[in-house]
Amino acid sequence: MKNRPIIGITMGDPVGVGPEIACAALAREEVYALCRPLVLGDLNVLSLAAERMKLSLSFRKAPSPDQGQYVHGQVDVAHLSDLDAGLLIAGAPSKKTGRAMVRYILTAIDWALEKKIHAVTTGPIHKGAMNAAGYHYNGHTELFAERTRTKEYVMMLAGTRLRVVLVTIHMPLCQVPTMITEEKIATVVRITEKSLRERFGIERPRLAVAALNPHAGEEGIFGDEEERVIRPAVRKIRQDGLSVSGPWPADTLFYHAVKGGFDAVVCMYHDQGLIPFKLLHFEDGVNTTLGLPIIRTSVDHGTAYDIAYTGQAQPGSLLAAIRMAAEQARIMHDLG
């Protein structure tokens, strides 16, 4: 039992697909071989989701991680809200559901900081619902960073074939060139390299840095960010002994990364990394936040309001996120 890490799984938005994928994932015996899963959410909503999906699951309240029994077929739930499941409308969030959604996350973060759980895996949330409930963040990542008092962090999208990290995340494309600096690139590379060693067990990670412009600027014809910012950053990082190279033209870089040439690709902006990543890992991709003092993995999809409570949602990304959280926990907490 002690060799299986306790993973706190937040239910996500109560009116999205979060409750369904949580039930579908925990209906699989393999999850209990990997970890001790504890859902932070609403027992009423989870019970309704399981009923509609015709899953043979029972649910029991576990007010704290040490009170879970962690037996397949019986889902342990930290019951943190008491929503009337029968009155919820799929795809129609309210301030009440938004507040509940955030409470699951904040409790999971606090329990991880207190070492009551080994890692957090988050279900999908709706940013608009979070803001409407009074929590003004761009998403999970910023909430985790503030709660853990982390100033420097990196968003990684990880799958079995490709890992990408982002220098800039959610911003208009026209602002990206002004936000790329030598210092920012170096920070992302260093956090990523350290995390690949300490959390993924890669002894000497190989990182590739993508160019911003077509053909890596073509010697300044298509832009000068490569020669003015990106290449000097890579040169300085290499002086510290890190295995990093670039800037590589993005139109060929991902081919070589998928073939095993690199352990991660450092991308300059959101879609540069997420388009190739989601092409390969649309159903099983994982979002993990590097640089935090706790382990956090997440599904790489949204609330999917259009298919919520229809039984169409697939748990592949959540299963992969739970698996990655358990693997990182075993390495970081030396669980064997």
PDB file of N, CA, C and O in Angstrom, residues 262-308:
ATOM      1  N   PHE A 262      15.387  14.256 -29.339  1.00  0.00           N
ATOM      2  CA  PHE A 262      15.395  15.167 -28.189  1.00  0.00           C
ATOM      3  C   PHE A 262      14.389  14.678 -27.147  1.00  0.00           C
ATOM      4  O   PHE A 262      13.407  14.028 -27.463  1.00  0.00           O
ATOM      5  N   ASP A 263      14.650  15.047 -25.900  1.00  0.00           N
ATOM      6  CA  ASP A 263      13.742  14.685 -24.808  1.00  0.00           C
ATOM      7  C   ASP A 263      12.631  15.704 -24.623  1.00  0.00           C
ATOM      8  O   ASP A 263      11.591  15.386 -24.045  1.00  0.00           O
ATOM      9  N   ALA A 264      12.844  16.922 -25.084  1.00  0.00           N
ATOM     10  CA  ALA A 264      11.813  17.960 -25.022  1.00  0.00           C
ATOM     11  C   ALA A 264      12.164  19.065 -26.000  1.00  0.00           C
ATOM     12  O   ALA A 264      13.334  19.283 -26.327  1.00  0.00           O
ATOM     13  N   VAL A 265      11.128  19.764 -26.456  1.00  0.00           N
ATOM     14  CA  VAL A 265      11.298  20.894 -27.371  1.00  0.00           C
ATOM     15  C   VAL A 265      10.833  22.157 -26.665  1.00  0.00           C
ATOM     16  O   VAL A 265       9.722  22.208 -26.124  1.00  0.00           O
ATOM     17  N   VAL A 266      11.680  23.175 -26.664  1.00  0.00           N
ATOM     18  CA  VAL A 266      11.345  24.469 -26.078  1.00  0.00           C
ATOM     19  C   VAL A 266      10.750  25.335 -27.185  1.00  0.00           C
ATOM     20  O   VAL A 266      11.440  25.678 -28.149  1.00  0.00           O
ATOM     21  N   CYS A 267       9.470  25.668 -27.041  1.00  0.00           N
ATOM     22  CA  CYS A 267       8.750  26.400 -28.083  1.00  0.00           C
ATOM     23  C   CYS A 267       8.568  27.857 -27.687  1.00  0.00           C
ATOM     24  O   CYS A 267       8.431  28.180 -26.511  1.00  0.00           O
ATOM     25  N   MET A 268       8.516  28.729 -28.684  1.00  0.00           N
ATOM     26  CA  MET A 268       8.445  30.155 -28.409  1.00  0.00           C
ATOM     27  C   MET A 268       7.037  30.632 -28.081  1.00  0.00           C
ATOM     28  O   MET A 268       6.862  31.616 -27.363  1.00  0.00           O
ATOM     29  N   TYR A 269       6.014  29.945 -28.602  1.00  0.00           N
ATOM     30  CA  TYR A 269       4.644  30.393 -28.338  1.00  0.00           C
ATOM     31  C   TYR A 269       3.696  29.198 -28.335  1.00  0.00           C
ATOM     32  O   TYR A 269       4.056  28.082 -28.749  1.00  0.00           O
ATOM     33  N   HIS A 270       2.497  29.451 -27.859  1.00  0.00           N
ATOM     34  CA  HIS A 270       1.509  28.413 -27.575  1.00  0.00           C
ATOM     35  C   HIS A 270       1.273  27.450 -28.735  1.00  0.00           C
ATOM     36  O   HIS A 270       1.508  26.238 -28.649  1.00  0.00           O
ATOM     37  N   ASP A 271       0.793  27.967 -29.857  1.00  0.00           N
ATOM     38  CA  ASP A 271       0.403  27.071 -30.950  1.00  0.00           C
ATOM     39  C   ASP A 271       1.591  26.414 -31.637  1.00  0.00           C
ATOM     40  O   ASP A 271       1.436  25.344 -32.239  1.00  0.00           O
ATOM     41  N   GLN A 272       2.763  27.007 -31.566  1.00  0.00           N
ATOM     42  CA  GLN A 272       3.945  26.370 -32.146  1.00  0.00           C
ATOM     43  C   GLN A 272       4.161  24.996 -31.531  1.00  0.00           C
ATOM     44  O   GLN A 272       4.535  24.054 -32.213  1.00  0.00           O
ATOM     45  N   GLY A 273       3.929  24.880 -30.234  1.00  0.00           N
ATOM     46  CA  GLY A 273       4.107  23.603 -29.555  1.00  0.00           C
ATOM     47  C   GLY A 273       2.864  22.736 -29.530  1.00  0.00           C
ATOM     48  O   GLY A 273       2.942  21.518 -29.669  1.00  0.00           O
ATOM     49  N   LEU A 274       1.697  23.370 -29.377  1.00  0.00           N
ATOM     50  CA  LEU A 274       0.489  22.572 -29.173  1.00  0.00           C
ATOM     51  C   LEU A 274      -0.094  21.972 -30.444  1.00  0.00           C
ATOM     52  O   LEU A 274      -0.764  20.933 -30.387  1.00  0.00           O
ATOM     53  N   ILE A 275       0.165  22.582 -31.591  1.00  0.00           N
ATOM     54  CA  ILE A 275      -0.354  21.983 -32.832  1.00  0.00           C
ATOM     55  C   ILE A 275       0.293  20.623 -33.104  1.00  0.00           C
ATOM     56  O   ILE A 275      -0.419  19.625 -33.272  1.00  0.00           O
ATOM     57  N   PRO A 276       1.615  20.513 -33.130  1.00  0.00           N
ATOM     58  CA  PRO A 276       2.194  19.180 -33.341  1.00  0.00           C
ATOM     59  C   PRO A 276       1.896  18.231 -32.184  1.00  0.00           C
ATOM     60  O   PRO A 276       1.687  17.032 -32.395  1.00  0.00           O
ATOM     61  N   PHE A 277       1.865  18.769 -30.956  1.00  0.00           N
ATOM     62  CA  PHE A 277       1.613  17.893 -29.812  1.00  0.00           C
ATOM     63  C   PHE A 277       0.227  17.275 -29.885  1.00  0.00           C
ATOM     64  O   PHE A 277       0.068  16.062 -29.707  1.00  0.00           O
ATOM     65  N   LYS A 278      -0.775  18.098 -30.151  1.00  0.00           N
ATOM     66  CA  LYS A 278      -2.141  17.563 -30.176  1.00  0.00           C
ATOM     67  C   LYS A 278      -2.416  16.708 -31.408  1.00  0.00           C
ATOM     68  O   LYS A 278      -3.306  15.865 -31.398  1.00  0.00           O
ATOM     69  N   LEU A 279      -1.649  16.917 -32.460  1.00  0.00           N
ATOM     70  CA  LEU A 279      -1.766  16.027 -33.613  1.00  0.00           C
ATOM     71  C   LEU A 279      -1.416  14.599 -33.210  1.00  0.00           C
ATOM     72  O   LEU A 279      -2.050  13.637 -33.649  1.00  0.00           O
ATOM     73  N   LEU A 280      -0.423  14.471 -32.330  1.00  0.00           N
ATOM     74  CA  LEU A 280       0.025  13.155 -31.887  1.00  0.00           C
ATOM     75  C   LEU A 280      -0.699  12.666 -30.638  1.00  0.00           C
ATOM     76  O   LEU A 280      -0.931  11.467 -30.483  1.00  0.00           O
ATOM     77  N   HIS A 281      -1.035  13.583 -29.733  1.00  0.00           N
ATOM     78  CA  HIS A 281      -1.516  13.182 -28.405  1.00  0.00           C
ATOM     79  C   HIS A 281      -2.842  13.838 -28.043  1.00  0.00           C
ATOM     80  O   HIS A 281      -3.050  14.239 -26.905  1.00  0.00           O
ATOM     81  N   PHE A 282      -3.743  13.917 -29.003  1.00  0.00           N
ATOM     82  CA  PHE A 282      -5.024  14.566 -28.742  1.00  0.00           C
ATOM     83  C   PHE A 282      -5.809  13.849 -27.648  1.00  0.00           C
ATOM     84  O   PHE A 282      -6.504  14.481 -26.846  1.00  0.00           O
ATOM     85  N   GLU A 283      -5.717  12.528 -27.588  1.00  0.00           N
ATOM     86  CA  GLU A 283      -6.524  11.766 -26.630  1.00  0.00           C
ATOM     87  C   GLU A 283      -5.760  11.350 -25.386  1.00  0.00           C
ATOM     88  O   GLU A 283      -6.381  10.954 -24.394  1.00  0.00           O
ATOM     89  N   ASP A 284      -4.427  11.414 -25.416  1.00  0.00           N
ATOM     90  CA  ASP A 284      -3.683  10.931 -24.245  1.00  0.00           C
ATOM     91  C   ASP A 284      -2.596  11.904 -23.795  1.00  0.00           C
ATOM     92  O   ASP A 284      -1.684  11.538 -23.056  1.00  0.00           O
ATOM     93  N   GLY A 285      -2.697  13.160 -24.204  1.00  0.00           N
ATOM     94  CA  GLY A 285      -1.711  14.144 -23.790  1.00  0.00           C
ATOM     95  C   GLY A 285      -1.899  14.565 -22.341  1.00  0.00           C
ATOM     96  O   GLY A 285      -3.013  14.530 -21.806  1.00  0.00           O
ATOM     97  N   VAL A 286      -0.806  14.968 -21.714  1.00  0.00           N
ATOM     98  CA  VAL A 286      -0.826  15.389 -20.313  1.00  0.00           C
ATOM     99  C   VAL A 286      -0.200  16.772 -20.196  1.00  0.00           C
ATOM    100  O   VAL A 286       0.829  17.061 -20.801  1.00  0.00           O
ATOM    101  N   ASN A 287      -0.836  17.614 -19.400  1.00  0.00           N
ATOM    102  CA  ASN A 287      -0.298  18.930 -19.069  1.00  0.00           C
ATOM    103  C   ASN A 287       0.301  18.831 -17.670  1.00  0.00           C
ATOM    104  O   ASN A 287      -0.396  18.477 -16.722  1.00  0.00           O
ATOM    105  N   THR A 288       1.581  19.117 -17.525  1.00  0.00           N
ATOM    106  CA  THR A 288       2.208  19.086 -16.206  1.00  0.00           C
ATOM    107  C   THR A 288       2.961  20.387 -15.979  1.00  0.00           C
ATOM    108  O   THR A 288       3.595  20.920 -16.890  1.00  0.00           O
ATOM    109  N   THR A 289       2.863  20.918 -14.781  1.00  0.00           N
ATOM    110  CA  THR A 289       3.497  22.192 -14.451  1.00  0.00           C
ATOM    111  C   THR A 289       4.837  21.933 -13.775  1.00  0.00           C
ATOM    112  O   THR A 289       4.903  21.324 -12.703  1.00  0.00           O
ATOM    113  N   LEU A 290       5.903  22.396 -14.406  1.00  0.00           N
ATOM    114  CA  LEU A 290       7.256  22.225 -13.873  1.00  0.00           C
ATOM    115  C   LEU A 290       7.645  23.442 -13.036  1.00  0.00           C
ATOM    116  O   LEU A 290       7.196  24.549 -13.299  1.00  0.00           O
ATOM    117  N   GLY A 291       8.488  23.208 -12.052  1.00  0.00           N
ATOM    118  CA  GLY A 291       8.971  24.304 -11.221  1.00  0.00           C
ATOM    119  C   GLY A 291       8.206  24.493  -9.930  1.00  0.00           C
ATOM    120  O   GLY A 291       8.636  25.259  -9.062  1.00  0.00           O
ATOM    121  N   LEU A 292       7.063  23.827  -9.772  1.00  0.00           N
ATOM    122  CA  LEU A 292       6.294  23.911  -8.536  1.00  0.00           C
ATOM    123  C   LEU A 292       6.952  23.051  -7.454  1.00  0.00           C
ATOM    124  O   LEU A 292       7.649  22.090  -7.762  1.00  0.00           O
ATOM    125  N   PRO A 293       6.693  23.342  -6.184  1.00  0.00           N
ATOM    126  CA  PRO A 293       7.215  22.476  -5.119  1.00  0.00           C
ATOM    127  C   PRO A 293       6.410  21.195  -4.957  1.00  0.00           C
ATOM    128  O   PRO A 293       6.762  20.344  -4.156  1.00  0.00           O
ATOM    129  N   ILE A 294       5.329  21.076  -5.711  1.00  0.00           N
ATOM    130  CA  ILE A 294       4.492  19.876  -5.680  1.00  0.00           C
ATOM    131  C   ILE A 294       4.334  19.342  -7.096  1.00  0.00           C
ATOM    132  O   ILE A 294       4.615  20.039  -8.067  1.00  0.00           O
ATOM    133  N   ILE A 295       3.878  18.102  -7.217  1.00  0.00           N
ATOM    134  CA  ILE A 295       3.640  17.485  -8.522  1.00  0.00           C
ATOM    135  C   ILE A 295       2.225  17.809  -8.961  1.00  0.00           C
ATOM    136  O   ILE A 295       1.261  17.586  -8.222  1.00  0.00           O
ATOM    137  N   ARG A 296       2.097  18.330 -10.155  1.00  0.00           N
ATOM    138  CA  ARG A 296       0.777  18.597 -10.711  1.00  0.00           C
ATOM    139  C   ARG A 296       0.725  18.149 -12.172  1.00  0.00           C
ATOM    140  O   ARG A 296       1.529  18.581 -13.000  1.00  0.00           O
ATOM    141  N   THR A 297      -0.196  17.254 -12.472  1.00  0.00           N
ATOM    142  CA  THR A 297      -0.469  16.866 -13.848  1.00  0.00           C
ATOM    143  C   THR A 297      -1.937  17.150 -14.133  1.00  0.00           C
ATOM    144  O   THR A 297      -2.740  17.314 -13.219  1.00  0.00           O
ATOM    145  N   SER A 298      -2.285  17.206 -15.399  1.00  0.00           N
ATOM    146  CA  SER A 298      -3.662  17.546 -15.751  1.00  0.00           C
ATOM    147  C   SER A 298      -4.028  16.949 -17.097  1.00  0.00           C
ATOM    148  O   SER A 298      -3.157  16.643 -17.923  1.00  0.00           O
ATOM    149  N   VAL A 299      -5.316  16.822 -17.313  1.00  0.00           N
ATOM    150  CA  VAL A 299      -5.789  16.465 -18.645  1.00  0.00           C
ATOM    151  C   VAL A 299      -5.410  17.584 -19.604  1.00  0.00           C
ATOM    152  O   VAL A 299      -5.274  18.747 -19.199  1.00  0.00           O
ATOM    153  N   ASP A 300      -5.254  17.240 -20.854  1.00  0.00           N
ATOM    154  CA  ASP A 300      -4.910  18.239 -21.868  1.00  0.00           C
ATOM    155  C   ASP A 300      -6.133  18.534 -22.731  1.00  0.00           C
ATOM    156  O   ASP A 300      -6.074  18.503 -23.956  1.00  0.00           O
ATOM    157  N   HIS A 301      -7.255  18.749 -22.079  1.00  0.00           N
ATOM    158  CA  HIS A 301      -8.472  19.133 -22.812  1.00  0.00           C
ATOM    159  C   HIS A 301      -9.361  19.932 -21.881  1.00  0.00           C
ATOM    160  O   HIS A 301      -9.127  20.004 -20.668  1.00  0.00           O
ATOM    161  N   GLY A 302     -10.397  20.511 -22.446  1.00  0.00           N
ATOM    162  CA  GLY A 302     -11.291  21.364 -21.677  1.00  0.00           C
ATOM    163  C   GLY A 302     -12.505  20.632 -21.139  1.00  0.00           C
ATOM    164  O   GLY A 302     -12.558  19.392 -21.094  1.00  0.00           O
ATOM    165  N   THR A 303     -13.489  21.418 -20.750  1.00  0.00           N
ATOM    166  CA  THR A 303     -14.691  20.869 -20.115  1.00  0.00           C
ATOM    167  C   THR A 303     -15.622  20.172 -21.094  1.00  0.00           C
ATOM    168  O   THR A 303     -16.491  19.409 -20.675  1.00  0.00           O
ATOM    169  N   ALA A 304     -15.454  20.441 -22.387  1.00  0.00           N
ATOM    170  CA  ALA A 304     -16.271  19.795 -23.423  1.00  0.00           C
ATOM    171  C   ALA A 304     -17.762  19.849 -23.082  1.00  0.00           C
ATOM    172  O   ALA A 304     -18.453  18.833 -23.038  1.00  0.00           O
ATOM    173  N   TYR A 305     -18.246  21.059 -22.836  1.00  0.00           N
ATOM    174  CA  TYR A 305     -19.651  21.236 -22.467  1.00  0.00           C
ATOM    175  C   TYR A 305     -20.619  20.599 -23.467  1.00  0.00           C
ATOM    176  O   TYR A 305     -21.696  20.154 -23.098  1.00  0.00           O
ATOM    177  N   ASP A 306     -20.221  20.576 -24.734  1.00  0.00           N
ATOM    178  CA  ASP A 306     -21.133  20.072 -25.773  1.00  0.00           C
ATOM    179  C   ASP A 306     -21.431  18.582 -25.644  1.00  0.00           C
ATOM    180  O   ASP A 306     -22.461  18.113 -26.143  1.00  0.00           O
ATOM    181  N   ILE A 307     -20.537  17.836 -24.958  1.00  0.00           N
ATOM    182  CA  ILE A 307     -20.797  16.397 -24.814  1.00  0.00           C
ATOM    183  C   ILE A 307     -20.924  15.981 -23.347  1.00  0.00           C
ATOM    184  O   ILE A 307     -20.993  14.791 -23.043  1.00  0.00           O
ATOM    185  N   ALA A 308     -20.969  16.965 -22.438  1.00  0.00           N
ATOM    186  CA  ALA A 308     -21.058  16.639 -21.019  1.00  0.00           C
ATOM    187  C   ALA A 308     -22.326  15.846 -20.717  1.00  0.00           C
ATOM    188  O   ALA A 308     -23.406  16.159 -21.222  1.00  0.00           O
TER     189      ALA A 308
END
